[in-house]
Amino acid sequence: MQTLKDKVAVVTGSGRGIGCAIAKKLASHGARVIVNDLDAAFAQQTVDEIRAAGGVAEAFVGSVVEESFGQRLVDKAIDCFGGLDIIINNAGYTWDGVIQKMSDEQWQAMLDVHITAPFRVLRAAANFIREASRQENQAGQDIYRKVVNISSTSGIMGNAGQANYSAAKAGIAGLTRALAKEWARYKVNVNSVAFGLISTRLTDEPATAEGMTEIDGHMVKIGTGGDARTRMLAAIPMGRAGTVEEAAGAVYLFCLPESNYISGQTVICGGGRP
């Protein structure tokens, strides 16, 4: 079913992992998607896969922490597809450490990518949304738009070694609730999905104990291996990590017309973990 037929969606960090699955999910239901990633090759790969499946997508390469990113992303959606209906603030990563060893740079990096970047995207979209809502109201059209901000169970319950990440993701809840009230008059539903353990390259056990990758100029460890992963799995009632497709499904629920009277909420997608 084309439940999102002709809707225009932007998904940050959608070249791989959860973001890629979200972009594909929305496109499979008729949305026209702007696929964003730091890496042009991965962004284009997602676009190619969407097109091969009969969907519509365009790539937009850039880092969400760049000051001009939000406006350029919004402009890209409007230039390519003539509007903007769905915003998914998904891009991010973790840079862990106990607080006594955490640098100011490490702290600020998580705030920049997980809370400042979504704020800038939403601020950039505000003028278009306000004007579009005014014109639609004058025409007697009943059109709803959707924002889904990606959070984490670390932002709800906290997590040792993630003071920076937990604080930033907790901030997403406040941003979501505030904007849900601010944009309700424009018929915009603003919600959040907090993921638990989802199986991606950043959470799966690395090939070596020293598995590292460069993200936004920072070298960060990837993977959750050994005892830590065992403990995480033991805390999940379903006894397993979620798949990226299941994560995308949770986001998709908030993009449907059936969610038009749901706003300001955070739903945990965590296999039964509270």
PDB file of N, CA, C and O in Angstrom, residues 165-225:
ATOM      1  N   TYR A 165      26.501  11.131  25.575  1.00  0.00           N
ATOM      2  CA  TYR A 165      25.455  10.609  24.695  1.00  0.00           C
ATOM      3  C   TYR A 165      24.097  10.599  25.402  1.00  0.00           C
ATOM      4  O   TYR A 165      23.079  10.996  24.828  1.00  0.00           O
ATOM      5  N   SER A 166      24.082  10.163  26.665  1.00  0.00           N
ATOM      6  CA  SER A 166      22.828  10.114  27.420  1.00  0.00           C
ATOM      7  C   SER A 166      22.230  11.502  27.594  1.00  0.00           C
ATOM      8  O   SER A 166      21.016  11.694  27.462  1.00  0.00           O
ATOM      9  N   ALA A 167      23.081  12.483  27.886  1.00  0.00           N
ATOM     10  CA  ALA A 167      22.597  13.854  28.065  1.00  0.00           C
ATOM     11  C   ALA A 167      22.009  14.400  26.773  1.00  0.00           C
ATOM     12  O   ALA A 167      20.949  15.039  26.769  1.00  0.00           O
ATOM     13  N   ALA A 168      22.688  14.142  25.651  1.00  0.00           N
ATOM     14  CA  ALA A 168      22.203  14.636  24.362  1.00  0.00           C
ATOM     15  C   ALA A 168      20.885  13.978  23.988  1.00  0.00           C
ATOM     16  O   ALA A 168      19.948  14.654  23.525  1.00  0.00           O
ATOM     17  N   LYS A 169      20.789  12.676  24.189  1.00  0.00           N
ATOM     18  CA  LYS A 169      19.556  11.969  23.841  1.00  0.00           C
ATOM     19  C   LYS A 169      18.414  12.316  24.789  1.00  0.00           C
ATOM     20  O   LYS A 169      17.240  12.318  24.375  1.00  0.00           O
ATOM     21  N   ALA A 170      18.717  12.615  26.032  1.00  0.00           N
ATOM     22  CA  ALA A 170      17.677  13.108  26.939  1.00  0.00           C
ATOM     23  C   ALA A 170      17.153  14.452  26.451  1.00  0.00           C
ATOM     24  O   ALA A 170      15.953  14.747  26.557  1.00  0.00           O
ATOM     25  N   GLY A 171      18.047  15.264  25.894  1.00  0.00           N
ATOM     26  CA  GLY A 171      17.635  16.547  25.341  1.00  0.00           C
ATOM     27  C   GLY A 171      16.655  16.416  24.198  1.00  0.00           C
ATOM     28  O   GLY A 171      15.801  17.289  23.988  1.00  0.00           O
ATOM     29  N   ILE A 172      16.752  15.314  23.444  1.00  0.00           N
ATOM     30  CA  ILE A 172      15.815  15.067  22.340  1.00  0.00           C
ATOM     31  C   ILE A 172      14.380  15.000  22.848  1.00  0.00           C
ATOM     32  O   ILE A 172      13.443  15.467  22.188  1.00  0.00           O
ATOM     33  N   ALA A 173      14.188  14.435  24.037  1.00  0.00           N
ATOM     34  CA  ALA A 173      12.834  14.354  24.590  1.00  0.00           C
ATOM     35  C   ALA A 173      12.252  15.738  24.828  1.00  0.00           C
ATOM     36  O   ALA A 173      11.083  16.010  24.521  1.00  0.00           O
ATOM     37  N   GLY A 174      13.085  16.643  25.369  1.00  0.00           N
ATOM     38  CA  GLY A 174      12.611  18.001  25.605  1.00  0.00           C
ATOM     39  C   GLY A 174      12.338  18.748  24.318  1.00  0.00           C
ATOM     40  O   GLY A 174      11.328  19.459  24.199  1.00  0.00           O
ATOM     41  N   LEU A 175      13.232  18.611  23.345  1.00  0.00           N
ATOM     42  CA  LEU A 175      13.036  19.246  22.041  1.00  0.00           C
ATOM     43  C   LEU A 175      11.748  18.742  21.397  1.00  0.00           C
ATOM     44  O   LEU A 175      10.964  19.525  20.841  1.00  0.00           O
ATOM     45  N   THR A 176      11.523  17.446  21.476  1.00  0.00           N
ATOM     46  CA  THR A 176      10.330  16.839  20.882  1.00  0.00           C
ATOM     47  C   THR A 176       9.063  17.376  21.519  1.00  0.00           C
ATOM     48  O   THR A 176       8.108  17.766  20.824  1.00  0.00           O
ATOM     49  N   ARG A 177       9.027  17.415  22.844  1.00  0.00           N
ATOM     50  CA  ARG A 177       7.812  17.870  23.525  1.00  0.00           C
ATOM     51  C   ARG A 177       7.557  19.357  23.278  1.00  0.00           C
ATOM     52  O   ARG A 177       6.406  19.778  23.091  1.00  0.00           O
ATOM     53  N   ALA A 178       8.628  20.153  23.288  1.00  0.00           N
ATOM     54  CA  ALA A 178       8.455  21.592  23.060  1.00  0.00           C
ATOM     55  C   ALA A 178       7.933  21.871  21.659  1.00  0.00           C
ATOM     56  O   ALA A 178       6.999  22.671  21.472  1.00  0.00           O
ATOM     57  N   LEU A 179       8.523  21.219  20.663  1.00  0.00           N
ATOM     58  CA  LEU A 179       8.121  21.496  19.290  1.00  0.00           C
ATOM     59  C   LEU A 179       6.746  20.918  18.981  1.00  0.00           C
ATOM     60  O   LEU A 179       6.012  21.457  18.142  1.00  0.00           O
ATOM     61  N   ALA A 180       6.377  19.832  19.658  1.00  0.00           N
ATOM     62  CA  ALA A 180       5.030  19.281  19.478  1.00  0.00           C
ATOM     63  C   ALA A 180       3.981  20.330  19.846  1.00  0.00           C
ATOM     64  O   ALA A 180       2.940  20.456  19.183  1.00  0.00           O
ATOM     65  N   LYS A 181       4.256  21.102  20.883  1.00  0.00           N
ATOM     66  CA  LYS A 181       3.323  22.158  21.301  1.00  0.00           C
ATOM     67  C   LYS A 181       3.416  23.368  20.374  1.00  0.00           C
ATOM     68  O   LYS A 181       2.405  23.982  20.034  1.00  0.00           O
ATOM     69  N   GLU A 182       4.627  23.694  19.965  1.00  0.00           N
ATOM     70  CA  GLU A 182       4.836  24.875  19.131  1.00  0.00           C
ATOM     71  C   GLU A 182       4.257  24.700  17.732  1.00  0.00           C
ATOM     72  O   GLU A 182       3.723  25.649  17.142  1.00  0.00           O
ATOM     73  N   TRP A 183       4.371  23.486  17.178  1.00  0.00           N
ATOM     74  CA  TRP A 183       3.955  23.240  15.793  1.00  0.00           C
ATOM     75  C   TRP A 183       2.591  22.562  15.664  1.00  0.00           C
ATOM     76  O   TRP A 183       2.164  22.271  14.548  1.00  0.00           O
ATOM     77  N   ALA A 184       1.918  22.338  16.770  1.00  0.00           N
ATOM     78  CA  ALA A 184       0.599  21.707  16.687  1.00  0.00           C
ATOM     79  C   ALA A 184      -0.353  22.525  15.825  1.00  0.00           C
ATOM     80  O   ALA A 184      -1.161  21.979  15.065  1.00  0.00           O
ATOM     81  N   ARG A 185      -0.253  23.838  15.898  1.00  0.00           N
ATOM     82  CA  ARG A 185      -1.146  24.715  15.121  1.00  0.00           C
ATOM     83  C   ARG A 185      -0.907  24.592  13.621  1.00  0.00           C
ATOM     84  O   ARG A 185      -1.748  24.992  12.819  1.00  0.00           O
ATOM     85  N   TYR A 186       0.264  24.057  13.252  1.00  0.00           N
ATOM     86  CA  TYR A 186       0.580  23.859  11.840  1.00  0.00           C
ATOM     87  C   TYR A 186       0.287  22.426  11.384  1.00  0.00           C
ATOM     88  O   TYR A 186       0.653  22.038  10.276  1.00  0.00           O
ATOM     89  N   LYS A 187      -0.340  21.637  12.260  1.00  0.00           N
ATOM     90  CA  LYS A 187      -0.660  20.234  11.971  1.00  0.00           C
ATOM     91  C   LYS A 187       0.614  19.414  11.724  1.00  0.00           C
ATOM     92  O   LYS A 187       0.698  18.649  10.766  1.00  0.00           O
ATOM     93  N   VAL A 188       1.572  19.601  12.613  1.00  0.00           N
ATOM     94  CA  VAL A 188       2.800  18.820  12.565  1.00  0.00           C
ATOM     95  C   VAL A 188       2.859  17.949  13.813  1.00  0.00           C
ATOM     96  O   VAL A 188       2.792  18.469  14.937  1.00  0.00           O
ATOM     97  N   ASN A 189       2.971  16.645  13.627  1.00  0.00           N
ATOM     98  CA  ASN A 189       3.154  15.710  14.734  1.00  0.00           C
ATOM     99  C   ASN A 189       4.643  15.537  14.975  1.00  0.00           C
ATOM    100  O   ASN A 189       5.388  15.192  14.053  1.00  0.00           O
ATOM    101  N   VAL A 190       5.082  15.787  16.192  1.00  0.00           N
ATOM    102  CA  VAL A 190       6.502  15.669  16.539  1.00  0.00           C
ATOM    103  C   VAL A 190       6.653  14.600  17.611  1.00  0.00           C
ATOM    104  O   VAL A 190       6.153  14.755  18.732  1.00  0.00           O
ATOM    105  N   ASN A 191       7.305  13.512  17.268  1.00  0.00           N
ATOM    106  CA  ASN A 191       7.476  12.397  18.186  1.00  0.00           C
ATOM    107  C   ASN A 191       8.912  11.899  18.157  1.00  0.00           C
ATOM    108  O   ASN A 191       9.731  12.354  17.354  1.00  0.00           O
ATOM    109  N   SER A 192       9.207  10.966  19.037  1.00  0.00           N
ATOM    110  CA  SER A 192      10.559  10.436  19.148  1.00  0.00           C
ATOM    111  C   SER A 192      10.503   8.920  19.322  1.00  0.00           C
ATOM    112  O   SER A 192       9.590   8.402  19.959  1.00  0.00           O
ATOM    113  N   VAL A 193      11.488   8.242  18.766  1.00  0.00           N
ATOM    114  CA  VAL A 193      11.667   6.808  18.991  1.00  0.00           C
ATOM    115  C   VAL A 193      13.001   6.603  19.683  1.00  0.00           C
ATOM    116  O   VAL A 193      14.036   7.058  19.192  1.00  0.00           O
ATOM    117  N   ALA A 194      12.965   5.954  20.830  1.00  0.00           N
ATOM    118  CA  ALA A 194      14.183   5.662  21.589  1.00  0.00           C
ATOM    119  C   ALA A 194      14.554   4.203  21.359  1.00  0.00           C
ATOM    120  O   ALA A 194      13.833   3.301  21.781  1.00  0.00           O
ATOM    121  N   PHE A 195      15.683   3.999  20.697  1.00  0.00           N
ATOM    122  CA  PHE A 195      16.105   2.635  20.398  1.00  0.00           C
ATOM    123  C   PHE A 195      16.902   2.037  21.551  1.00  0.00           C
ATOM    124  O   PHE A 195      17.702   2.719  22.203  1.00  0.00           O
ATOM    125  N   GLY A 196      16.654   0.752  21.757  1.00  0.00           N
ATOM    126  CA  GLY A 196      17.511  -0.032  22.626  1.00  0.00           C
ATOM    127  C   GLY A 196      18.634  -0.605  21.788  1.00  0.00           C
ATOM    128  O   GLY A 196      19.153   0.066  20.889  1.00  0.00           O
ATOM    129  N   LEU A 197      18.992  -1.840  22.028  1.00  0.00           N
ATOM    130  CA  LEU A 197      20.085  -2.459  21.285  1.00  0.00           C
ATOM    131  C   LEU A 197      19.591  -2.897  19.912  1.00  0.00           C
ATOM    132  O   LEU A 197      18.798  -3.824  19.793  1.00  0.00           O
ATOM    133  N   ILE A 198      20.050  -2.198  18.879  1.00  0.00           N
ATOM    134  CA  ILE A 198      19.739  -2.536  17.496  1.00  0.00           C
ATOM    135  C   ILE A 198      21.035  -2.994  16.828  1.00  0.00           C
ATOM    136  O   ILE A 198      22.085  -2.370  16.998  1.00  0.00           O
ATOM    137  N   SER A 199      20.965  -4.061  16.077  1.00  0.00           N
ATOM    138  CA  SER A 199      22.159  -4.641  15.472  1.00  0.00           C
ATOM    139  C   SER A 199      22.624  -3.818  14.271  1.00  0.00           C
ATOM    140  O   SER A 199      22.017  -3.837  13.206  1.00  0.00           O
ATOM    141  N   THR A 200      23.710  -3.061  14.450  1.00  0.00           N
ATOM    142  CA  THR A 200      24.330  -2.272  13.379  1.00  0.00           C
ATOM    143  C   THR A 200      25.844  -2.391  13.513  1.00  0.00           C
ATOM    144  O   THR A 200      26.354  -2.979  14.480  1.00  0.00           O
ATOM    145  N   ARG A 201      26.562  -1.771  12.594  1.00  0.00           N
ATOM    146  CA  ARG A 201      28.028  -1.830  12.653  1.00  0.00           C
ATOM    147  C   ARG A 201      28.561  -1.133  13.894  1.00  0.00           C
ATOM    148  O   ARG A 201      29.665  -1.434  14.363  1.00  0.00           O
ATOM    149  N   LEU A 202      27.810  -0.190  14.465  1.00  0.00           N
ATOM    150  CA  LEU A 202      28.273   0.529  15.644  1.00  0.00           C
ATOM    151  C   LEU A 202      27.975  -0.202  16.941  1.00  0.00           C
ATOM    152  O   LEU A 202      28.463   0.182  17.998  1.00  0.00           O
ATOM    153  N   THR A 203      27.147  -1.256  16.884  1.00  0.00           N
ATOM    154  CA  THR A 203      26.816  -1.991  18.106  1.00  0.00           C
ATOM    155  C   THR A 203      27.232  -3.450  18.061  1.00  0.00           C
ATOM    156  O   THR A 203      27.400  -4.075  19.100  1.00  0.00           O
ATOM    157  N   ASP A 204      27.382  -4.026  16.873  1.00  0.00           N
ATOM    158  CA  ASP A 204      27.784  -5.425  16.786  1.00  0.00           C
ATOM    159  C   ASP A 204      29.225  -5.593  17.268  1.00  0.00           C
ATOM    160  O   ASP A 204      30.015  -4.665  17.253  1.00  0.00           O
ATOM    161  N   GLU A 205      29.541  -6.804  17.668  1.00  0.00           N
ATOM    162  CA  GLU A 205      30.891  -7.084  18.140  1.00  0.00           C
ATOM    163  C   GLU A 205      31.897  -6.855  17.017  1.00  0.00           C
ATOM    164  O   GLU A 205      31.738  -7.388  15.920  1.00  0.00           O
ATOM    165  N   PRO A 206      32.945  -6.048  17.240  1.00  0.00           N
ATOM    166  CA  PRO A 206      33.916  -5.765  16.188  1.00  0.00           C
ATOM    167  C   PRO A 206      34.782  -6.973  15.884  1.00  0.00           C
ATOM    168  O   PRO A 206      34.913  -7.890  16.683  1.00  0.00           O
ATOM    169  N   ALA A 207      35.394  -6.935  14.702  1.00  0.00           N
ATOM    170  CA  ALA A 207      36.263  -8.034  14.293  1.00  0.00           C
ATOM    171  C   ALA A 207      37.456  -8.163  15.229  1.00  0.00           C
ATOM    172  O   ALA A 207      37.963  -9.244  15.461  1.00  0.00           O
ATOM    173  N   THR A 208      37.928  -7.045  15.770  1.00  0.00           N
ATOM    174  CA  THR A 208      39.010  -7.057  16.742  1.00  0.00           C
ATOM    175  C   THR A 208      38.611  -6.193  17.930  1.00  0.00           C
ATOM    176  O   THR A 208      37.720  -5.348  17.830  1.00  0.00           O
ATOM    177  N   ALA A 209      39.281  -6.408  19.037  1.00  0.00           N
ATOM    178  CA  ALA A 209      38.961  -5.642  20.253  1.00  0.00           C
ATOM    179  C   ALA A 209      39.263  -4.165  20.073  1.00  0.00           C
ATOM    180  O   ALA A 209      38.761  -3.318  20.809  1.00  0.00           O
ATOM    181  N   GLU A 210      40.090  -3.840  19.088  1.00  0.00           N
ATOM    182  CA  GLU A 210      40.471  -2.456  18.860  1.00  0.00           C
ATOM    183  C   GLU A 210      39.760  -1.863  17.645  1.00  0.00           C
ATOM    184  O   GLU A 210      40.273  -0.944  17.012  1.00  0.00           O
ATOM    185  N   GLY A 211      38.605  -2.412  17.283  1.00  0.00           N
ATOM    186  CA  GLY A 211      37.878  -1.906  16.123  1.00  0.00           C
ATOM    187  C   GLY A 211      37.591  -0.422  16.252  1.00  0.00           C
ATOM    188  O   GLY A 211      36.990   0.016  17.227  1.00  0.00           O
ATOM    189  N   MET A 212      38.032   0.380  15.287  1.00  0.00           N
ATOM    190  CA  MET A 212      37.863   1.831  15.324  1.00  0.00           C
ATOM    191  C   MET A 212      37.378   2.312  13.962  1.00  0.00           C
ATOM    192  O   MET A 212      37.586   1.658  12.939  1.00  0.00           O
ATOM    193  N   THR A 213      36.722   3.462  13.972  1.00  0.00           N
ATOM    194  CA  THR A 213      36.350   4.104  12.722  1.00  0.00           C
ATOM    195  C   THR A 213      36.416   5.618  12.903  1.00  0.00           C
ATOM    196  O   THR A 213      36.354   6.118  14.029  1.00  0.00           O
ATOM    197  N   GLU A 214      36.540   6.341  11.807  1.00  0.00           N
ATOM    198  CA  GLU A 214      36.574   7.803  11.862  1.00  0.00           C
ATOM    199  C   GLU A 214      35.203   8.349  11.501  1.00  0.00           C
ATOM    200  O   GLU A 214      34.649   8.029  10.454  1.00  0.00           O
ATOM    201  N   ILE A 215      34.650   9.160  12.381  1.00  0.00           N
ATOM    202  CA  ILE A 215      33.356   9.798  12.150  1.00  0.00           C
ATOM    203  C   ILE A 215      33.497  11.276  12.482  1.00  0.00           C
ATOM    204  O   ILE A 215      33.888  11.632  13.602  1.00  0.00           O
ATOM    205  N   ASP A 216      33.194  12.139  11.515  1.00  0.00           N
ATOM    206  CA  ASP A 216      33.273  13.591  11.727  1.00  0.00           C
ATOM    207  C   ASP A 216      34.625  14.015  12.280  1.00  0.00           C
ATOM    208  O   ASP A 216      34.719  14.901  13.135  1.00  0.00           O
ATOM    209  N   GLY A 217      35.685  13.347  11.823  1.00  0.00           N
ATOM    210  CA  GLY A 217      37.022  13.716  12.237  1.00  0.00           C
ATOM    211  C   GLY A 217      37.468  13.133  13.563  1.00  0.00           C
ATOM    212  O   GLY A 217      38.580  13.404  14.022  1.00  0.00           O
ATOM    213  N   HIS A 218      36.613  12.316  14.201  1.00  0.00           N
ATOM    214  CA  HIS A 218      36.951  11.707  15.476  1.00  0.00           C
ATOM    215  C   HIS A 218      37.146  10.201  15.299  1.00  0.00           C
ATOM    216  O   HIS A 218      36.368   9.552  14.611  1.00  0.00           O
ATOM    217  N   MET A 219      38.163   9.641  15.936  1.00  0.00           N
ATOM    218  CA  MET A 219      38.356   8.193  15.933  1.00  0.00           C
ATOM    219  C   MET A 219      37.586   7.609  17.110  1.00  0.00           C
ATOM    220  O   MET A 219      37.875   7.912  18.267  1.00  0.00           O
ATOM    221  N   VAL A 220      36.571   6.808  16.801  1.00  0.00           N
ATOM    222  CA  VAL A 220      35.731   6.234  17.853  1.00  0.00           C
ATOM    223  C   VAL A 220      35.700   4.719  17.724  1.00  0.00           C
ATOM    224  O   VAL A 220      35.796   4.165  16.626  1.00  0.00           O
ATOM    225  N   LYS A 221      35.557   4.068  18.857  1.00  0.00           N
ATOM    226  CA  LYS A 221      35.505   2.615  18.871  1.00  0.00           C
ATOM    227  C   LYS A 221      34.136   2.149  18.411  1.00  0.00           C
ATOM    228  O   LYS A 221      33.108   2.713  18.802  1.00  0.00           O
ATOM    229  N   ILE A 222      34.110   1.120  17.602  1.00  0.00           N
ATOM    230  CA  ILE A 222      32.845   0.574  17.156  1.00  0.00           C
ATOM    231  C   ILE A 222      32.662  -0.816  17.752  1.00  0.00           C
ATOM    232  O   ILE A 222      33.611  -1.514  18.059  1.00  0.00           O
ATOM    233  N   GLY A 223      31.399  -1.179  17.926  1.00  0.00           N
ATOM    234  CA  GLY A 223      31.096  -2.515  18.413  1.00  0.00           C
ATOM    235  C   GLY A 223      30.856  -2.548  19.911  1.00  0.00           C
ATOM    236  O   GLY A 223      31.342  -1.715  20.675  1.00  0.00           O
ATOM    237  N   THR A 224      30.055  -3.527  20.321  1.00  0.00           N
ATOM    238  CA  THR A 224      29.813  -3.786  21.734  1.00  0.00           C
ATOM    239  C   THR A 224      30.032  -5.271  21.936  1.00  0.00           C
ATOM    240  O   THR A 224      29.120  -6.082  21.727  1.00  0.00           O
ATOM    241  N   GLY A 225      31.226  -5.633  22.282  1.00  0.00           N
ATOM    242  CA  GLY A 225      31.566  -7.047  22.325  1.00  0.00           C
ATOM    243  C   GLY A 225      31.690  -7.590  23.729  1.00  0.00           C
ATOM    244  O   GLY A 225      31.581  -6.879  24.727  1.00  0.00           O
TER     245      GLY A 225
END
